[in-house]
C-alpha cells in the first residue's frame, strides 16, 4: 500500500475518508519531535537565533494573552503573562546562552535541556505555586524550540481552507482543529481504525493515511489534490489532474444531491422491517450534521471528546449544557450518550494516565470511571440533569461483567438521591451498555437482564476478538471486522438481547458497511448508528433490501 508512484509528486496511501479535494497544503509538525544535539562552531549565530526566537515567543504570548482576556477575562489570561515573565527570567535564559557558548551546541538543544533542568528543579520545590510552574517552564522551552525550528503555530482564524498534512494526528489534536478550514487530511502514519480516522469520517472529510511523504519536502501553501476514495495524493499537480479532480468533485456533488431524495423517508426494508438509523457524534456541533443528514437520533455521542479539547476536566455545568443542547437540537429524538471512554489513543495530559505497556488492554473506559468515582459522578450528575430535556439514554463502555453494571447502577442511584435532596430536577434515563469485549458477548445472556439495551462496538470487538491492536498500522491487513468470529459474536449478542426483550444496535464503524447491511438486518439488529454523512446512503441501502 505504501507505494510512491511514478511521477515526482504522486503518492499512494490508504483511503479512509471518501471524497476528493484540491487546495493549498498546511503542514502540522509533531510538537514532540525529539530535539537533537548538534555541535556548532558558530555559537554567536546560535545565540542570535535564540534571541530572535525569544522575541517571536514573546509576541505570540502577548497575542494569546490579548485573545484570552477577551474570551476568558483577566484571570483566565494570567497564565500567558506568567509565561512572558518566565521568558525574561535571567537565570533560565543565561543557562541556555551558557550552554550554547561553553558546549558549542545548537540553540534548540540548549533550550530543551534548560527546560528539562528547570522544570525538574521547580517540580521538587515545597511551595505549591512554584511546583505548578514546572509545567510552564516546559511549555516555554517547547515554544522556544518550535520557534527555533521555524514551526509556525496554526492560526486557524487567518488560515484559508487547506489540506492538512502531518506525520500522524492524535484525536486530541484533530478535535482542536477548525473543521471549516480542513479540506482533507493526509498523514504519513496512522491506522484506519483509530479515533482520528473515525473523527475524519464523522466530520465527512476526505482522508488518506500511510502516505510515504517526506514532510521536509512539503511547503505550506503548496497546491495539492487528495482523493480519499482511491488513496491518491498529488503535490503540485499538473493542470490535467486538477481538471479531473474538479470533474470528480462535481460528480460527487450530483451523487449527494440524489441522496437528498432519501430525506424524510422511513428506514424500512421492502418487506417491512424497520431499522432505527442513528448518527454517531463527538460534540454539539456534530448534532447539526446529524440533523442535516436526517438521522433519526444519536446512537453514540462519544462524550470523551468533550474532555480532549482542553487542559482541565470539564465541569458538571459545562457538560450539562453540552448534553442539554444536543437533546434540544434533536427535539425529542433519542440521544444515546456514552460515558467517558478515555484511554488508549484518547488521552489528555491532565488525566495523568501514565505510560502503559498495553494501553488498548489498559486503564480505559469504565475502568477509569469506577476507579475515580468522583470524576464519574460529575458526568452522571450532568447526564441525569440533562435527561429531563429530551429522550436521553446513557451507555457504558468496555463492560466485562454483571458486577460492573450493578456497581454503576448503585452509583447512578446515589447521584439521583443526591440531586433529589438538593431539589435539582433530574431523572434516571434508559441505561445500556456497549458490547465491545468478547467477555460481554459471552455473558450477554446475563447482561441483557441488567440493562435496557446493547450497542455493539465493532471497532473494539474486532480488536479484542482477533487480538489485534486497532492502532497498529502494521496489522491493518489482519484487522478483519468481517471475520466469522466477529459476526458470530454480533449474532450472539443480538439474540441474547432479544431473548430478554431488549433491543440491540451497532455503533462501531461496521454499522456503515453496505456489504453487511443485509446480514445485520437478517440477524435482527434493531438499530444502526453511523457517521452523519453515511445516514442517507444507508437508508437507501436498507430501503432497497
Ligand atoms: C467501538 O469500539 O466500536 C466503538 C464504537 O467505540 P470507540 O470506537 O469509540 O472505541
Ligand atoms: Mg470502543
XYZ file of C-alpha atoms and ligand atoms in Angstrom:
556
model
C 0.000 0.000 0.000
C 2.770 2.453 0.906
C 3.967 2.940 -2.626
C 5.348 6.086 -4.136
C 4.090 6.140 -7.732
C 5.995 7.129 -10.821
C 5.840 10.854 -11.454
C 7.625 13.047 -8.990
C 4.788 14.191 -6.762
C 2.173 11.442 -6.774
C 1.816 9.270 -3.703
C -0.454 6.409 -2.694
C -1.806 5.777 0.779
C -4.737 4.093 2.418
C -8.049 5.864 1.779
C -10.067 6.221 4.971
C -12.421 9.132 4.347
C -14.118 9.318 0.979
C -14.168 12.324 -1.329
C -11.831 14.383 -3.447
C -10.480 17.838 -2.644
C -7.905 20.227 -4.036
C -6.345 23.208 -2.340
C -3.265 24.545 -0.551
C -1.354 22.456 1.927
C -0.879 23.228 5.646
C 1.767 21.092 7.335
C 1.393 20.259 11.020
C 4.671 19.208 12.545
C 4.883 16.939 15.528
C 5.285 19.127 18.579
C 7.011 16.248 20.361
C 9.614 15.554 17.687
C 12.789 14.804 19.712
C 15.383 17.571 19.867
C 18.776 16.514 18.513
C 22.068 17.672 19.995
C 24.262 19.133 17.260
C 27.725 20.594 17.544
C 28.187 24.054 16.143
C 31.312 26.163 15.544
C 29.321 29.358 15.366
C 27.965 29.954 18.872
C 27.395 33.603 18.055
C 24.929 32.650 15.324
C 23.099 30.224 17.662
C 22.835 32.952 20.308
C 21.344 35.293 17.697
C 18.829 32.634 16.670
C 17.861 32.192 20.303
C 17.365 35.952 20.704
C 15.059 36.049 17.663
C 13.103 33.016 18.900
C 12.666 34.710 22.303
C 11.280 37.843 20.685
C 8.953 35.791 18.496
C 7.765 33.792 21.530
C 7.018 36.960 23.484
C 4.967 38.347 20.592
C 2.979 35.101 20.342
C 2.349 35.101 24.089
C 1.158 38.695 24.029
C -1.290 37.808 21.232
C -2.513 34.776 23.195
C -2.871 36.947 26.282
C -4.983 39.527 24.437
C -7.196 36.808 22.944
C -7.626 35.062 26.308
C -8.521 38.345 28.068
C -11.389 38.755 25.604
C -12.554 35.160 25.885
C -11.826 34.245 29.490
C -11.149 37.513 31.307
C -8.044 38.774 33.084
C -7.777 35.826 35.493
C -8.041 33.224 32.741
C -5.404 35.030 30.685
C -2.880 35.417 33.502
C -1.033 32.254 32.532
C 0.253 33.905 29.350
C 1.673 36.801 31.362
C 3.448 34.286 33.608
C 4.931 32.679 30.501
C 6.150 36.066 29.256
C 7.771 36.718 32.636
C 9.488 33.345 32.580
C 10.922 34.242 29.179
C 12.550 37.264 30.775
C 13.927 35.266 33.690
C 17.684 35.903 33.823
C 18.800 32.553 35.234
C 16.754 30.496 32.780
C 17.959 32.436 29.745
C 21.597 32.565 30.923
C 21.519 28.787 31.342
C 20.627 28.463 27.656
C 23.163 31.029 26.433
C 25.868 29.467 28.626
C 25.317 26.017 27.244
C 25.468 27.305 23.664
C 28.741 29.056 24.375
C 30.535 26.541 26.546
C 29.362 23.288 24.964
C 29.047 24.572 21.371
C 25.580 23.066 20.971
C 22.644 24.153 18.828
C 20.125 26.553 20.389
C 17.262 24.026 20.157
C 19.175 21.542 22.274
C 20.226 24.136 24.857
C 16.633 25.434 25.183
C 15.224 21.930 25.627
C 17.936 20.984 28.146
C 17.346 24.134 30.222
C 13.607 23.448 30.097
C 14.137 19.940 31.468
C 16.555 21.056 34.191
C 14.462 23.999 35.395
C 11.157 22.152 35.339
C 12.734 19.342 37.359
C 14.002 21.906 39.864
C 10.558 23.557 40.138
C 8.817 20.187 40.461
C 10.966 19.392 43.528
C 10.091 22.602 45.416
C 7.978 22.658 48.592
C 5.878 25.631 47.580
C 2.798 24.509 45.674
C 2.754 27.607 43.466
C 6.373 27.067 42.431
C 5.756 23.360 41.783
C 2.966 24.303 39.379
C 5.483 26.387 37.396
C 7.314 23.200 36.303
C 4.794 22.628 33.502
C 5.001 26.304 32.483
C 8.749 26.281 32.078
C 8.454 23.156 29.963
C 5.823 24.860 27.848
C 8.067 27.879 27.355
C 11.004 25.710 26.293
C 8.797 23.858 23.825
C 7.657 27.184 22.380
C 11.264 28.327 22.017
C 12.189 25.078 20.283
C 9.228 25.381 17.910
C 10.223 28.919 17.008
C 13.863 27.950 16.552
C 12.724 25.230 14.178
C 10.522 27.682 12.305
C 7.412 25.668 13.198
C 4.579 28.110 12.896
C 1.585 27.881 15.187
C -1.603 27.227 13.336
C -3.586 30.404 13.111
C -6.952 28.807 12.380
C -8.672 32.149 12.099
C -6.364 33.530 9.438
C -5.779 30.248 7.606
C -7.550 29.623 4.334
C -9.210 26.189 3.945
C -6.326 23.747 3.491
C -5.281 20.147 3.098
C -3.739 19.179 6.442
C -0.559 17.131 6.117
C 1.067 15.627 9.224
C 3.225 12.750 10.326
C 0.343 11.480 12.458
C -2.519 13.114 14.308
C -3.858 12.248 17.729
C -7.596 12.509 18.454
C -6.925 15.461 20.785
C -5.027 17.337 18.034
C -7.756 16.600 15.498
C -10.616 17.686 17.718
C -8.985 21.087 18.249
C -8.977 21.858 14.539
C -11.461 24.162 12.907
C -13.454 21.783 10.711
C -14.410 24.537 8.272
C -10.737 25.090 7.484
C -9.940 21.457 6.667
C -10.304 20.291 3.087
C -8.674 16.901 3.671
C -6.285 15.027 5.961
C -3.100 13.315 4.791
C -0.828 11.522 7.250
C 2.388 9.560 6.892
C 1.379 7.150 9.665
C -1.857 6.214 11.420
C -4.379 3.429 11.458
C -7.733 3.172 9.691
C -9.381 2.069 12.942
C -8.015 4.828 15.167
C -10.236 7.522 16.621
C -8.523 10.079 14.393
C -9.757 8.144 11.360
C -13.210 7.858 12.942
C -13.195 11.617 13.530
C -12.319 12.266 9.876
C -15.262 10.133 8.788
C -17.524 11.757 11.353
C -16.532 15.206 10.052
C -17.018 13.899 6.489
C -13.534 14.962 5.463
C -11.578 13.064 2.775
C -8.556 11.425 4.367
C -5.600 9.299 3.293
C -3.164 7.710 5.750
C 0.130 5.853 5.342
C 1.342 8.255 2.644
C 5.137 7.971 2.268
C 5.801 11.708 2.197
C 8.981 13.451 3.317
C 7.450 16.227 5.391
C 10.554 18.374 4.945
C 9.849 18.492 1.211
C 6.315 19.809 1.686
C 5.844 23.575 1.901
C 2.866 25.367 3.371
C 0.667 26.758 0.623
C 1.831 24.219 -1.974
C -1.155 23.110 -4.124
C -2.351 19.522 -3.737
C -5.124 17.132 -4.700
C -6.300 14.393 -2.324
C -8.523 11.532 -3.361
C -9.910 9.904 -0.232
C -11.659 7.253 -2.305
C -8.622 5.912 -4.203
C -5.869 6.924 -1.764
C -4.067 9.143 -4.303
C -2.272 12.280 -3.150
C -0.760 14.739 -5.668
C 1.539 17.563 -4.654
C 1.880 20.414 -7.151
C -0.400 18.554 -9.562
C -0.436 19.159 -13.296
C -3.369 21.022 -14.788
C -4.922 17.805 -16.114
C -5.048 16.289 -12.600
C -6.739 19.424 -11.271
C -9.264 19.303 -14.095
C -10.068 15.646 -13.350
C -10.366 16.429 -9.638
C -12.811 19.209 -10.388
C -14.909 16.855 -12.564
C -14.939 14.218 -9.788
C -15.982 16.792 -7.212
C -18.896 17.789 -9.429
C -19.908 14.108 -9.803
C -19.767 13.711 -6.022
C -21.924 16.784 -5.633
C -24.506 15.271 -8.009
C -24.401 11.969 -6.081
C -25.063 13.715 -2.798
C -27.928 15.708 -4.388
C -29.523 12.420 -5.451
C -29.210 11.117 -1.902
C -31.215 14.080 -0.650
C -34.276 12.235 -2.002
C -33.899 9.865 0.933
C -34.606 12.618 3.430
C -37.874 12.272 5.290
C -38.326 8.675 4.160
C -38.747 5.820 6.587
C -35.792 3.475 7.092
C -37.578 0.255 6.290
C -36.870 -2.753 4.059
C -39.209 -3.662 1.191
C -40.569 -6.450 3.408
C -41.408 -4.048 6.224
C -38.529 -4.439 8.696
C -37.919 -1.081 10.368
C -34.381 -0.109 11.382
C -33.606 2.803 13.679
C -30.970 4.744 11.769
C -28.978 6.977 14.100
C -25.792 9.050 13.862
C -22.513 8.991 15.803
C -21.319 12.346 17.089
C -18.442 13.727 19.147
C -19.827 17.084 20.199
C -22.604 19.636 19.992
C -21.591 20.842 16.517
C -21.901 17.354 15.040
C -25.552 17.220 16.094
C -26.112 19.789 13.330
C -24.642 17.353 10.760
C -26.795 14.561 12.186
C -29.895 16.677 11.627
C -28.775 17.846 8.175
C -28.442 14.214 7.186
C -31.828 13.352 8.628
C -30.576 10.969 11.319
C -33.433 9.569 13.412
C -31.475 10.038 16.606
C -27.974 9.937 18.065
C -26.806 6.363 18.598
C -23.404 7.239 20.048
C -22.268 10.551 21.494
C -18.607 9.938 22.323
C -18.634 12.181 25.397
C -14.885 11.802 25.926
C -14.335 14.188 23.020
C -15.595 16.912 25.349
C -12.606 16.114 27.566
C -9.985 16.092 24.803
C -10.047 19.662 23.583
C -8.901 21.254 26.833
C -6.366 21.466 29.635
C -8.572 20.554 32.609
C -11.684 18.473 33.373
C -14.937 19.930 32.049
C -17.182 20.989 34.907
C -20.603 19.456 35.597
C -22.221 22.641 34.276
C -20.212 22.620 31.031
C -21.177 19.018 30.414
C -24.806 19.601 31.353
C -25.018 22.483 28.864
C -23.485 20.366 26.067
C -25.821 17.397 26.676
C -28.869 19.618 27.062
C -28.041 21.473 23.860
C -27.794 18.235 21.876
C -31.078 16.995 23.350
C -32.788 20.239 22.487
C -31.370 20.240 18.967
C -32.586 16.686 18.443
C -36.030 17.786 19.654
C -37.435 14.608 21.141
C -35.372 12.155 19.089
C -33.328 9.606 21.020
C -29.830 10.708 22.110
C -27.554 7.966 23.462
C -24.646 9.464 25.356
C -21.761 7.189 26.157
C -19.977 7.954 29.402
C -16.328 8.892 29.299
C -14.303 6.342 27.291
C -10.865 7.823 27.829
C -7.614 5.900 27.494
C -5.711 4.058 24.754
C -5.444 6.597 21.892
C -7.804 9.094 23.573
C -5.584 10.938 26.007
C -5.347 14.336 27.653
C -2.317 15.301 29.731
C -4.378 16.425 32.732
C -5.743 12.886 33.208
C -2.195 11.750 34.088
C -2.946 8.267 32.798
C 0.737 7.364 32.722
C 2.537 5.134 30.297
C 1.244 1.597 29.863
C 2.728 -1.445 28.169
C -0.604 -2.325 26.539
C -2.838 0.749 26.532
C -5.591 -0.973 24.494
C -5.823 -3.536 27.299
C -5.262 -0.935 29.931
C -6.725 1.701 32.157
C -9.557 2.960 29.984
C -13.276 3.437 29.621
C -15.473 2.390 32.509
C -12.390 1.228 34.436
C -11.260 4.837 34.897
C -14.791 5.831 35.959
C -15.090 3.039 38.515
C -11.619 3.744 39.909
C -12.216 7.504 40.004
C -15.868 7.679 41.085
C -15.814 11.461 41.667
C -14.972 12.002 38.006
C -17.760 9.589 37.036
C -20.287 11.200 39.380
C -19.650 14.653 37.910
C -20.560 13.321 34.489
C -23.548 11.359 35.804
C -24.916 14.443 37.563
C -24.731 16.344 34.277
C -26.427 13.461 32.439
C -29.251 12.954 34.937
C -29.938 16.688 34.931
C -29.934 16.805 31.122
C -32.265 13.794 30.943
C -35.289 15.943 31.706
C -34.756 17.866 28.456
C -35.372 15.061 25.955
C -35.140 11.373 25.164
C -31.723 10.665 26.660
C -30.170 7.236 27.156
C -26.853 6.567 28.889
C -24.469 3.913 27.669
C -21.405 2.498 29.434
C -18.262 1.465 27.534
C -15.892 -1.510 27.919
C -18.146 -3.576 30.166
C -16.921 -7.070 31.053
C -19.150 -8.176 33.944
C -22.586 -8.020 35.536
C -20.897 -6.820 38.739
C -19.658 -3.723 36.936
C -23.197 -2.963 35.781
C -24.504 -3.415 39.339
C -21.819 -1.098 40.690
C -22.653 1.503 38.030
C -26.363 1.323 38.842
C -25.587 1.828 42.552
C -23.527 4.917 41.733
C -26.296 6.243 39.472
C -28.892 5.720 42.245
C -26.590 7.558 44.660
C -26.225 10.501 42.273
C -30.010 10.631 41.772
C -30.611 10.648 45.553
C -28.077 13.436 45.995
C -29.683 15.575 43.263
C -33.161 14.910 44.678
C -32.015 16.016 48.089
C -30.757 19.253 46.561
C -34.097 19.513 44.720
C -32.383 19.669 41.354
C -34.633 18.393 38.539
C -33.266 15.140 37.172
C -34.173 11.625 36.170
C -32.552 8.265 35.555
C -32.946 7.590 31.860
C -32.646 4.302 29.933
C -29.268 2.691 30.590
C -27.498 0.430 28.144
C -24.031 -0.951 27.616
C -21.543 -1.212 24.820
C -20.877 -4.783 23.789
C -17.270 -4.460 22.704
C -15.382 -7.108 24.639
C -15.617 -10.863 23.988
C -16.393 -11.231 27.709
C -19.527 -9.108 27.323
C -20.623 -11.192 24.344
C -20.101 -14.480 26.165
C -22.201 -13.351 29.146
C -24.623 -11.268 27.080
C -27.457 -13.560 28.247
C -26.779 -12.446 31.852
C -26.028 -8.834 30.978
C -29.240 -8.470 28.975
C -31.235 -8.930 32.170
C -29.497 -5.984 33.868
C -29.628 -3.318 31.156
C -32.120 -1.659 28.797
C -30.212 -2.168 25.552
C -26.985 -3.272 23.894
C -24.968 -1.235 21.433
C -22.287 -3.313 19.753
C -18.926 -1.586 19.361
C -17.431 -3.478 16.471
C -14.196 -1.449 16.459
C -13.087 -2.733 19.832
C -14.903 -6.034 19.497
C -12.800 -6.779 16.399
C -9.639 -5.645 18.185
C -10.232 -7.859 21.224
C -11.655 -10.864 19.381
C -8.802 -11.020 16.890
C -6.129 -9.874 19.388
C -5.118 -7.083 17.010
C -4.288 -3.611 18.308
C -6.517 -1.339 16.239
C -3.867 1.398 16.453
C -1.092 -0.703 14.968
C -0.680 0.239 11.339
C 1.442 -2.867 10.684
C -1.524 -5.105 11.464
C -4.103 -3.463 9.261
C -4.119 -6.320 6.757
C -5.047 -8.686 9.610
C -7.729 -6.480 11.170
C -10.806 -8.043 9.583
C -14.138 -6.942 11.052
C -15.850 -9.359 8.608
C -14.115 -12.259 10.388
C -16.556 -15.101 11.124
C -15.761 -14.887 14.818
C -16.788 -11.224 14.947
C -20.012 -11.839 13.030
C -20.874 -14.808 15.285
C -20.334 -12.617 18.329
C -22.638 -9.924 16.941
C -25.336 -12.538 16.258
C -24.989 -13.970 19.754
C -25.308 -10.579 21.452
C -28.366 -9.636 19.377
C -30.081 -12.970 20.092
C -29.452 -12.686 23.813
C -30.767 -9.132 23.912
C -33.949 -10.217 22.148
C -34.451 -13.224 24.446
C -34.552 -10.765 27.350
C -36.896 -8.442 25.461
C -34.234 -5.764 24.920
C -33.104 -4.067 21.730
C -29.636 -4.286 20.181
C -27.849 -1.940 17.819
C -24.415 -1.496 16.276
C -22.477 1.743 16.651
C -18.986 0.656 15.538
C -17.720 1.559 12.050
C -19.033 -1.753 10.698
C -22.593 -0.455 11.035
C -21.978 1.671 7.921
C -20.554 -1.175 5.822
C -23.065 -1.705 2.982
C -21.722 -5.218 2.365
C -23.063 -6.251 5.760
C -26.329 -4.328 5.889
C -28.364 -7.314 4.749
C -26.567 -9.642 7.183
C -27.293 -7.291 10.088
C -30.941 -6.882 9.142
C -31.271 -10.667 8.882
C -29.656 -11.069 12.294
C -32.399 -8.865 13.704
C -30.264 -5.843 14.544
C -32.695 -3.107 15.605
C -30.545 -0.006 15.266
C -27.543 1.121 13.213
C -25.586 4.204 14.215
C -23.152 5.646 11.687
C -21.205 8.792 10.776
C -23.708 11.533 9.839
C -22.560 11.545 6.194
C -23.391 7.827 5.900
C -27.016 8.076 7.093
C -28.719 8.708 3.751
C -26.573 6.161 1.890
C -27.500 3.540 4.437
C -31.169 4.465 4.328
C -31.104 3.967 0.559
C -29.417 0.574 1.007
C -31.940 -0.588 3.626
C -34.925 0.584 1.598
C -33.627 -1.468 -1.346
C -33.408 -4.689 0.675
C -16.336 0.653 19.155
O -15.427 0.215 19.848
O -16.813 0.054 18.164
C -16.908 1.973 19.458
C -17.998 2.407 18.867
O -16.264 2.765 20.345
P -14.875 3.503 20.024
O -14.597 3.380 18.558
O -15.025 4.910 20.442
O -13.899 2.752 20.846
Mg -14.935 1.125 21.733
